[in-house]
PDB file of C-alpha atoms and ligand atoms in Angstrom:
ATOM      1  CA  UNK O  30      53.571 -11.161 -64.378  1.00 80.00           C
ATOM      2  CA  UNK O  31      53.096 -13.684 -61.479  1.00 94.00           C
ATOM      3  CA  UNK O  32      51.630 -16.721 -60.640  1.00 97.00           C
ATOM      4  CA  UNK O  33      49.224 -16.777 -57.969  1.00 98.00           C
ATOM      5  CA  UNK O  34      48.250 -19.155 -55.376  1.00 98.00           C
ATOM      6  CA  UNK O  35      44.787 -20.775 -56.043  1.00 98.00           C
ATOM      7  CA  UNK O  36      41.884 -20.914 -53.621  1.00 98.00           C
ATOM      8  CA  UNK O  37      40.700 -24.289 -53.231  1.00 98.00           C
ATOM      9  CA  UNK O  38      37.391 -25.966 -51.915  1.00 96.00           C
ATOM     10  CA  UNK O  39      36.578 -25.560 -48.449  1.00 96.00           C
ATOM     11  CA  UNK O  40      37.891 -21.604 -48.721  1.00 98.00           C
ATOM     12  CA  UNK O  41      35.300 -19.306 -47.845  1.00 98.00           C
ATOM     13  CA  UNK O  42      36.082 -16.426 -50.581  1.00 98.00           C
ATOM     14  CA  UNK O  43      35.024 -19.055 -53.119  1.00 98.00           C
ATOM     15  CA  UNK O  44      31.505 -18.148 -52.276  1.00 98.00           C
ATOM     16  CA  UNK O  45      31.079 -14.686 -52.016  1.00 98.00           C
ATOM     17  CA  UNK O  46      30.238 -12.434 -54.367  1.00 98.00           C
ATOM     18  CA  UNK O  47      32.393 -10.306 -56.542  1.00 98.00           C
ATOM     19  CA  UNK O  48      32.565  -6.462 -56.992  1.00 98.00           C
ATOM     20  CA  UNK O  49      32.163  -4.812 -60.083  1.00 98.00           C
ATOM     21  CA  UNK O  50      34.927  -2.874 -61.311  1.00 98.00           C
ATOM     22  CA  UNK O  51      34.288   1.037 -61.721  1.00 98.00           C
ATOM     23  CA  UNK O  52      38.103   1.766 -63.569  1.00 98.00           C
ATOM     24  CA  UNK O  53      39.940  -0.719 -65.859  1.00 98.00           C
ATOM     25  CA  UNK O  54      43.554   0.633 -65.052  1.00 98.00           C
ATOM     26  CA  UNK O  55      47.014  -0.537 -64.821  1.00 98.00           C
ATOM     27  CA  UNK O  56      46.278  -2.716 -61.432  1.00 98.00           C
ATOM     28  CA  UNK O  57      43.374  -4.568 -63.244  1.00 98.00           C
ATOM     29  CA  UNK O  58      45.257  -5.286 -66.348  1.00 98.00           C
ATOM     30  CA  UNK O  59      48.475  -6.886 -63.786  1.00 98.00           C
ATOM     31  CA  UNK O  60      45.915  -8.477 -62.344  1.00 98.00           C
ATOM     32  CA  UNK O  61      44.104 -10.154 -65.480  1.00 98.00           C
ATOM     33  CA  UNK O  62      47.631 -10.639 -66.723  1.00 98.00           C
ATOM     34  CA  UNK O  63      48.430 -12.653 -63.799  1.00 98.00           C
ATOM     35  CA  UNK O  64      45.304 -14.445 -64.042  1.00 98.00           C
ATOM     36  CA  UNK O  65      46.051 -15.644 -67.125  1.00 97.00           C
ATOM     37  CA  UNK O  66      49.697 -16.610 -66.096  1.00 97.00           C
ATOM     38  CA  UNK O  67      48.103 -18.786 -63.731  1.00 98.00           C
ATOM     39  CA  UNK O  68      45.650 -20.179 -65.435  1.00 97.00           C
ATOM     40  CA  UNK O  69      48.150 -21.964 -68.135  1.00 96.00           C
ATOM     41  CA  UNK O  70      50.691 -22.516 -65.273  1.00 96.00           C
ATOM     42  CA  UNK O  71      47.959 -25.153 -63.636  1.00 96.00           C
ATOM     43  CA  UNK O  72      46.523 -25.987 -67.326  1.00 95.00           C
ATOM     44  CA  UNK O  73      43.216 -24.564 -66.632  1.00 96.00           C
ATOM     45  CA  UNK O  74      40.925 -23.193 -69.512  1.00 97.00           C
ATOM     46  CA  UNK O  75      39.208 -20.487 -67.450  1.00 98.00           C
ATOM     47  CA  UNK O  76      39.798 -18.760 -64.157  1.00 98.00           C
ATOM     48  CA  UNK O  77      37.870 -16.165 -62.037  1.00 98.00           C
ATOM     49  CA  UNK O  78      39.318 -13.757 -59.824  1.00 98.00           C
ATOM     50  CA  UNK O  79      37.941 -14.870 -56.778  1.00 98.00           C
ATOM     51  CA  UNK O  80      40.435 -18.149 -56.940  1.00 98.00           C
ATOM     52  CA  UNK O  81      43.431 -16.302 -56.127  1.00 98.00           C
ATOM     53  CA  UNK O  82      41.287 -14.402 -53.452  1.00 98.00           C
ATOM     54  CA  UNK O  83      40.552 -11.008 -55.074  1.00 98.00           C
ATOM     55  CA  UNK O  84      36.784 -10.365 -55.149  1.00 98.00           C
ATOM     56  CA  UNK O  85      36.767  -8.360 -58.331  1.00 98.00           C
ATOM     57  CA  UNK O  86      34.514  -9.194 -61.636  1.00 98.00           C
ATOM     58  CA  UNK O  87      37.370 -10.396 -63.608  1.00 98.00           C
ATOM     59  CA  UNK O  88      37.555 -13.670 -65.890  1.00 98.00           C
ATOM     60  CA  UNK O  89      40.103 -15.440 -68.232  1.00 98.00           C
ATOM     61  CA  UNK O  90      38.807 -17.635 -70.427  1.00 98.00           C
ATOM     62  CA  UNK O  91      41.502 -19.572 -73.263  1.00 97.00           C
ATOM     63  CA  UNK O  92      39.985 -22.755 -74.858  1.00 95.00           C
ATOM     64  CA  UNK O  93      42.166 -22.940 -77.437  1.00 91.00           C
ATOM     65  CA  UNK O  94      45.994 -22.947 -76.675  1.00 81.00           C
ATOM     66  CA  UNK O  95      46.754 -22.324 -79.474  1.00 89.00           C
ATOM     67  CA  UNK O  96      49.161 -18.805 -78.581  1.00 85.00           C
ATOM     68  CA  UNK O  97      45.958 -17.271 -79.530  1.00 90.00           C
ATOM     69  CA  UNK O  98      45.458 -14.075 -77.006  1.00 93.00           C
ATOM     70  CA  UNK O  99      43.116 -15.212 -73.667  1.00 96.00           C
ATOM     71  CA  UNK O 100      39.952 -13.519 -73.246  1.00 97.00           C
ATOM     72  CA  UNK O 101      40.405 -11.421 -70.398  1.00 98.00           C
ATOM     73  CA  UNK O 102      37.118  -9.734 -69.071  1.00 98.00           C
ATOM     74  CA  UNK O 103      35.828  -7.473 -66.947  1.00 98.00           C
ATOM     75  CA  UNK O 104      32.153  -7.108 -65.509  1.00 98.00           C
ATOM     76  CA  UNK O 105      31.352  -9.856 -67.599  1.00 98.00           C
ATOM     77  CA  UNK O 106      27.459 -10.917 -67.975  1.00 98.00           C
ATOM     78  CA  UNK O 107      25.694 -13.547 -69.856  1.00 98.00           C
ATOM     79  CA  UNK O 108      23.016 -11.739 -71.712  1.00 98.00           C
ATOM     80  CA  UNK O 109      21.755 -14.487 -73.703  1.00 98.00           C
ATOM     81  CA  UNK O 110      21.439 -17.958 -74.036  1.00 98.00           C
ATOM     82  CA  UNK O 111      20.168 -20.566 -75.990  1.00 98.00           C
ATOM     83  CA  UNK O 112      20.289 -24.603 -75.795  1.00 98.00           C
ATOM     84  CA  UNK O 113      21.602 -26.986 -73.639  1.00 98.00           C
ATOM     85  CA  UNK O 114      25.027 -29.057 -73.267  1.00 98.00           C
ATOM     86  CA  UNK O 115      25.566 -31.696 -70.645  1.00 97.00           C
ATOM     87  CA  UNK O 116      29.104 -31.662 -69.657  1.00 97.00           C
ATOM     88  CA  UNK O 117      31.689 -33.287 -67.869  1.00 95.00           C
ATOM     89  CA  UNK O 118      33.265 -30.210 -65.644  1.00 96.00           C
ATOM     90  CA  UNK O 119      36.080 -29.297 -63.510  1.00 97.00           C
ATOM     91  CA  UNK O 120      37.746 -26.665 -61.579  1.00 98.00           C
ATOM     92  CA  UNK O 121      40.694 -25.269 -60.864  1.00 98.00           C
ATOM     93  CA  UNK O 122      39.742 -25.423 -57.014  1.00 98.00           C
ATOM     94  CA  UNK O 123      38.488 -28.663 -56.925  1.00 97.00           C
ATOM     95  CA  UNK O 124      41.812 -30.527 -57.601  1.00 95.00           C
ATOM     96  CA  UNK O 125      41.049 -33.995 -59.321  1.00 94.00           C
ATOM     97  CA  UNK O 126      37.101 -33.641 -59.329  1.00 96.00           C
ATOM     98  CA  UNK O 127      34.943 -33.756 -62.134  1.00 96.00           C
ATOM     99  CA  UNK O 128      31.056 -33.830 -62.622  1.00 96.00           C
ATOM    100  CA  UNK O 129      28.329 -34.107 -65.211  1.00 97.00           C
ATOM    101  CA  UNK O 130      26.838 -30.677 -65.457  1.00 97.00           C
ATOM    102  CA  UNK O 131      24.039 -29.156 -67.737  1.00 97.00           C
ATOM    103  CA  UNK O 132      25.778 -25.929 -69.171  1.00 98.00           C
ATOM    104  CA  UNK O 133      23.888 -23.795 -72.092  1.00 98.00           C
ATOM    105  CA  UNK O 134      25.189 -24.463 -75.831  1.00 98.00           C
ATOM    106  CA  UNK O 135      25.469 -20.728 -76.680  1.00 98.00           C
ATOM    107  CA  UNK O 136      25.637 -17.658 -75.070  1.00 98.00           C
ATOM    108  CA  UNK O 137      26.404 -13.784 -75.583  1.00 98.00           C
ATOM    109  CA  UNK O 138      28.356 -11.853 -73.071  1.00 98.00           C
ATOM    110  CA  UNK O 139      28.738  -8.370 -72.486  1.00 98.00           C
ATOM    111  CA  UNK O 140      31.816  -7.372 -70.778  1.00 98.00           C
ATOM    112  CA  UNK O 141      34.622  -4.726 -71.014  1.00 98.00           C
ATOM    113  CA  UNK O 142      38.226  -5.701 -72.263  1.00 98.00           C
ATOM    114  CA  UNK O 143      41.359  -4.961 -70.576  1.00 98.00           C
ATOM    115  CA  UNK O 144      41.243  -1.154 -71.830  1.00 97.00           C
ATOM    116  CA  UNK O 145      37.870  -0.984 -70.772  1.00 98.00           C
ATOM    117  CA  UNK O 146      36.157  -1.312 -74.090  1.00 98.00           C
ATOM    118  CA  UNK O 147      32.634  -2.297 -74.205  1.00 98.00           C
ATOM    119  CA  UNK O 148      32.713  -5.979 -76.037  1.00 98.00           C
ATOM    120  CA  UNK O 149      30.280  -8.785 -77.108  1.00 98.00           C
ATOM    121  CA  UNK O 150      31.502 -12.514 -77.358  1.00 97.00           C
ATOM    122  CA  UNK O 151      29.362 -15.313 -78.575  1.00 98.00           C
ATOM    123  CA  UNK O 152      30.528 -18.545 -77.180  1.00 97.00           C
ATOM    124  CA  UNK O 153      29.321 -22.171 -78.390  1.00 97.00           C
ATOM    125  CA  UNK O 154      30.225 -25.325 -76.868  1.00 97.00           C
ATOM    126  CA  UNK O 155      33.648 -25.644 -74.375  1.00 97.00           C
ATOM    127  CA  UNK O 156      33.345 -21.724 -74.699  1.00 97.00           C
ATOM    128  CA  UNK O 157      30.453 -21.277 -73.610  1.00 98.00           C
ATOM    129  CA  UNK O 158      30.507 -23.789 -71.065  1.00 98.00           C
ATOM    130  CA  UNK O 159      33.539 -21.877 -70.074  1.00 98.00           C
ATOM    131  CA  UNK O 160      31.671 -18.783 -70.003  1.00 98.00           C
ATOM    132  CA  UNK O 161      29.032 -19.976 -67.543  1.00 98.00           C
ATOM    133  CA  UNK O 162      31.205 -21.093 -65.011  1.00 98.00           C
ATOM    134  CA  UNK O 163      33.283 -18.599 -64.931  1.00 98.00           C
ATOM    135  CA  UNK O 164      30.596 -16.140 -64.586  1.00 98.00           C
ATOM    136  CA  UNK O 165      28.777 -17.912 -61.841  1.00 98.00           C
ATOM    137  CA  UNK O 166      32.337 -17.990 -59.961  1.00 98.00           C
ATOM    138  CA  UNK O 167      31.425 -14.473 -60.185  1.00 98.00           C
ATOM    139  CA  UNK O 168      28.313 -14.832 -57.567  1.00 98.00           C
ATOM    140  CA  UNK O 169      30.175 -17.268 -55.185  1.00 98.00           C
ATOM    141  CA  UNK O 170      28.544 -20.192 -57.652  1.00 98.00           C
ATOM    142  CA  UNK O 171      30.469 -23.113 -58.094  1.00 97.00           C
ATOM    143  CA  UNK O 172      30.019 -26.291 -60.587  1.00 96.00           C
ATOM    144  CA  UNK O 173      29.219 -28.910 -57.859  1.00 93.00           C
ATOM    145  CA  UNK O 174      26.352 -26.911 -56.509  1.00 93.00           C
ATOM    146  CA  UNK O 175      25.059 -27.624 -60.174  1.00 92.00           C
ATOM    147  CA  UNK O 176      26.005 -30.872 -60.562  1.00 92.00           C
ATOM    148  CA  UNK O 177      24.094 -33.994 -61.846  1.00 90.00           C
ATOM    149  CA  UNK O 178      23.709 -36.522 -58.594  1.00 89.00           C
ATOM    150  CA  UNK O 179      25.851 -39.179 -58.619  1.00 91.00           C
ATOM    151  CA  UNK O 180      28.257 -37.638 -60.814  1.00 93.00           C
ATOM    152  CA  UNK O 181      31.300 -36.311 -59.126  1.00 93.00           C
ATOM    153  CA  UNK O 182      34.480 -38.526 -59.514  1.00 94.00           C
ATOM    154  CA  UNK O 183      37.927 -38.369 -58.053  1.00 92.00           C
ATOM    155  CA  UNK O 184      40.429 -38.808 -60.347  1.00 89.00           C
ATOM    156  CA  UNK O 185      44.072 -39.683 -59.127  1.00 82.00           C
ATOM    157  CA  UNK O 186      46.431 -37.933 -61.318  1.00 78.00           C
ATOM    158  CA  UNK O 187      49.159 -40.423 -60.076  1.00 75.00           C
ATOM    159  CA  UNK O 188      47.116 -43.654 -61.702  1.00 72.00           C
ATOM    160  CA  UNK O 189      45.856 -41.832 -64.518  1.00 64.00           C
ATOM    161  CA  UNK O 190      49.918 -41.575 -65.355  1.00 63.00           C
ATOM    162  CA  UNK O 191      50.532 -45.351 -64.194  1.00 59.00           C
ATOM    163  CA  UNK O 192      47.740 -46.865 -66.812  1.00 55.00           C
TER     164      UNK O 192
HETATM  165 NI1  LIG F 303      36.019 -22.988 -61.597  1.00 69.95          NI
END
């Protein structure tokens, strides 16, 4: 496993889209397993493959930290929603930024798991908030083109620690 470099704002690959992936082999699984290295590494709760610059369908998601196994899918797709949430939303790739987003309250997504298995995963809350953005990462979407006006904030980690 490695950690890879993330893609920040103002990098082009953020907003393109991803390709679906036709063959959930050895190189996908190193690459979802580095995803996921990653991911904890920067304290992140979800990551898409686009941020470390592959343009593949591929999402972690791990809300719980609690050693609990990441989700780590492929070709995910919301299929179904229901509610609303409003959120306050950051990204790995937008260091220090955070915004009030709406987000649904549940939602069902179809995906394949690392051996390629068809799954279903109902998400509620911080998972399926999770869900959505990583999924719209997916389409070269990203949280502040959804964000409430007004809303983004910088936060310094540096005073955050001095308080
Ligand atoms: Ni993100």
């Amino acid at each position: 496993m490695a950690i890879r470099e993330i893609r920040i704002s103002g990098d082009e690959i953020l907003k393109k889209r991803s390709r679906e992936v036709e063959v959930v082999d050895d190189r996908i699984r190193e690459i979802l397993n580095d995803m996921d290295e990653t991911m904890h590494s920067a304290n992140g709760v979800g990551l898409s493959a686009v941020q470390v610059g592959i343009l593949k369908r591929l999402v972690v998601v791990d809300v719980n930290y609690d050693g609990s196994p990441s989700l780590k899918l492929v070709n995910p797709v919301i299929v179904k929603q229901k509610g609303e949430q409003e959120v306050e939303e950051g990204c790995l790739s937008f260091p220090n930024q955070f915004a009030k987003v709406i987000r649904p309250k549940e939602v069902t997504v179809k995906a394949l798991d690392e051996n390629g298995k068809p799954i279903t995963i109902k998400g509620k809350d911080l998972l399926a908030q999770c869900l959505a953005h990583e999924i719209d990462h997916l389409d070269g979407v990203l949280f502040v083109e959804k964000m409430e006006e007004g809303t983004l904030q910088y936060i310094d980690p540096e005073e955050e620690e001095n308080k």
